[in-house]
Each structure stands twice: as structure tokens, then as C-alpha cells.
Amino acid sequence: APISTERLTITCAIPPHFGPIIPEVNSAWFKLFCYSVAGAGPDSILYPQGTRVNVLPQAFEHCITVSLEPWDRDPMIVDITYLLPTLNEAPLSSPVLIQPHSYHQQPPTT
């Protein structure tokens, strides 16, 4: 049945929105935008397409697992021992965003 204009599901939205969220909200771009606006967020490194990495970033030395999010695929959780080979393979086809997922110990606060 059509939605009546007399009953709005979200009264503060102008114009009214009745559907699911847009897919861009789940993108790496939106995450980076939110971290930038908030001035906070997890350590995040965006590697451009074609980048080769020789050494793991120091920000990830306390990690057990890392979230690796290629632009053209779903994010995956990678064990830190496999991160370097995976990180060198993933940017061949698209940019890659990496972020800590779990830690051995709490990361130092700065």
C-alpha cells in the first residue's frame, strides 16, 4: 500500500526519506570524512592504487588483526602476520584503507 502523506515515519527529515540508507554511508570515503569532521578516529592509512609497502606502519605494531578495505571489494580482517603480503597484493586493483581491528594490548594514548 502507498505511504500516506498524513503519517510520516521521520518527521524531522526534509524532504521525507522512506528508504534504506544510501550505500555510500558504508564506504571508506565516508569513514574518512567522519573521522575528519570529528577530529578523531582509529589510526587509518589509505594506500593509493599501485602502492608497494616494504615495512608495516608503526601504528599497527600492537595489533593482532587489521581491517583491510579495498575500494572495489568488501572489507576483510587480516592477521598481522599476513598483512604485508596481502597489503602488497590488494592495491594492484584499487586503493586500500587499513585500520586496527584488535590489539595485543591497549595502544598508547597520545
GROMACS .gro file of C-alpha atoms in nm:
model
  110
    1ALA     CA    1   0.000   0.000   0.000
    2PRO     CA    2   0.125   0.352  -0.068
    3ILE     CA    3   0.252   0.554   0.227
    4SER     CA    4   0.005   0.820   0.330
    5THR     CA    5   0.124   1.181   0.349
    6GLU     CA    6  -0.067   1.209   0.676
    7ARG     CA    7   0.172   0.966   0.850
    8LEU     CA    8   0.541   1.042   0.813
    9THR     CA    9   0.785   0.789   0.955
   10ILE     CA   10   1.054   1.053   1.019
   11THR     CA   11   0.903   1.389   1.099
   12CYS     CA   12   1.228   1.587   1.109
   13ALA     CA   13   1.358   1.483   0.767
   14ILE     CA   14   1.306   1.737   0.490
   15PRO     CA   15   1.240   1.606   0.233
   16PRO     CA   16   1.095   1.290   0.392
   17HIS     CA   17   1.304   0.977   0.346
   18PHE     CA   18   1.131   0.638   0.348
   19GLY     CA   19   1.401   0.406   0.215
   20PRO     CA   20   1.721   0.244   0.333
   21ILE     CA   21   2.043   0.437   0.380
   22ILE     CA   22   2.249   0.503   0.071
   23PRO     CA   23   2.540   0.262   0.008
   24GLU     CA   24   2.795   0.544   0.025
   25VAL     CA   25   2.745   0.560   0.404
   26ASN     CA   26   2.930   0.227   0.429
   27SER     CA   27   3.220   0.339   0.208
   28ALA     CA   28   3.576   0.410   0.315
   29TRP     CA   29   3.532   0.767   0.189
   30PHE     CA   30   3.250   0.828   0.435
   31LYS     CA   31   3.455   0.680   0.722
   32LEU     CA   32   3.743   0.915   0.641
   33PHE     CA   33   3.501   1.207   0.614
   34CYS     CA   34   3.352   1.130   0.958
   35TYR     CA   35   3.699   1.099   1.117
   36SER     CA   36   3.797   1.430   0.963
   37VAL     CA   37   3.485   1.612   1.080
   38ALA     CA   38   3.503   1.461   1.430
   39GLY     CA   39   3.878   1.515   1.457
   40ALA     CA   40   3.908   1.162   1.595
   41GLY     CA   41   3.901   0.801   1.485
   42PRO     CA   42   4.121   0.494   1.467
   43ASP     CA   43   4.463   0.503   1.305
   44SER     CA   44   4.385   0.482   0.935
   45ILE     CA   45   4.613   0.464   0.634
   46LEU     CA   46   4.489   0.496   0.279
   47TYR     CA   47   4.722   0.343   0.021
   48PRO     CA   48   4.671   0.460  -0.339
   49GLN     CA   49   4.637   0.205  -0.616
   50GLY     CA   50   4.973   0.062  -0.720
   51THR     CA   51   5.147   0.128  -0.386
   52ARG     CA   52   5.413  -0.120  -0.267
   53VAL     CA   53   5.478  -0.147   0.108
   54ASN     CA   54   5.815  -0.270   0.241
   55VAL     CA   55   5.759  -0.226   0.616
   56LEU     CA   56   5.443  -0.235   0.825
   57PRO     CA   57   5.344   0.105   0.968
   58GLN     CA   58   5.449   0.161   1.330
   59ALA     CA   59   5.089   0.250   1.422
   60PHE     CA   60   4.997  -0.118   1.379
   61GLU     CA   61   5.273  -0.276   1.592
   62HIS     CA   62   5.033  -0.355   1.880
   63CYS     CA   63   4.768  -0.509   1.653
   64ILE     CA   64   4.666  -0.874   1.632
   65THR     CA   65   4.436  -0.817   1.334
   66VAL     CA   66   4.382  -0.532   1.089
   67SER     CA   67   4.078  -0.435   0.883
   68LEU     CA   68   4.182  -0.412   0.518
   69GLU     CA   69   3.924  -0.245   0.295
   70PRO     CA   70   3.989  -0.241  -0.080
   71TRP     CA   71   3.774   0.015  -0.263
   72ASP     CA   72   3.625  -0.242  -0.501
   73ARG     CA   73   3.558  -0.526  -0.253
   74ASP     CA   74   3.421  -0.590   0.094
   75PRO     CA   75   3.648  -0.529   0.393
   76MET     CA   76   3.840  -0.824   0.533
   77ILE     CA   77   4.008  -0.891   0.866
   78VAL     CA   78   4.372  -0.992   0.821
   79ASP     CA   79   4.608  -1.134   1.083
   80ILE     CA   80   4.906  -0.904   1.129
   81THR     CA   81   5.147  -1.182   1.021
   82TYR     CA   82   4.982  -1.191   0.676
   83LEU     CA   83   4.928  -0.817   0.640
   84LEU     CA   84   5.239  -0.727   0.439
   85PRO     CA   85   5.183  -0.978   0.154
   86THR     CA   86   4.810  -0.906   0.148
   87LEU     CA   87   4.871  -0.533   0.156
   88ASN     CA   88   5.106  -0.556  -0.140
   89GLU     CA   89   4.856  -0.757  -0.343
   90ALA     CA   90   4.538  -0.557  -0.270
   91PRO     CA   91   4.642  -0.214  -0.409
   92LEU     CA   92   4.716  -0.362  -0.750
   93SER     CA   93   4.347  -0.325  -0.843
   94SER     CA   94   4.223  -0.038  -0.621
   95PRO     CA   95   4.313   0.192  -0.330
   96VAL     CA   96   4.314   0.026   0.015
   97LEU     CA   97   4.222   0.158   0.360
   98ILE     CA   98   4.371  -0.019   0.662
   99GLN     CA   99   4.268   0.024   1.025
  100PRO     CA  100   4.340  -0.161   1.352
  101HIS     CA  101   4.086  -0.430   1.437
  102SER     CA  102   4.218  -0.593   1.758
  103TYR     CA  103   4.519  -0.534   1.983
  104HIS     CA  104   4.769  -0.741   2.190
  105GLN     CA  105   4.749  -0.464   2.445
  106GLN     CA  106   4.591  -0.123   2.456
  107PRO     CA  107   4.762   0.117   2.213
  108PRO     CA  108   4.949   0.405   2.377
  109THR     CA  109   4.745   0.722   2.405
  110THR     CA  110   4.899   1.040   2.274
   0.00000   0.00000   0.00000
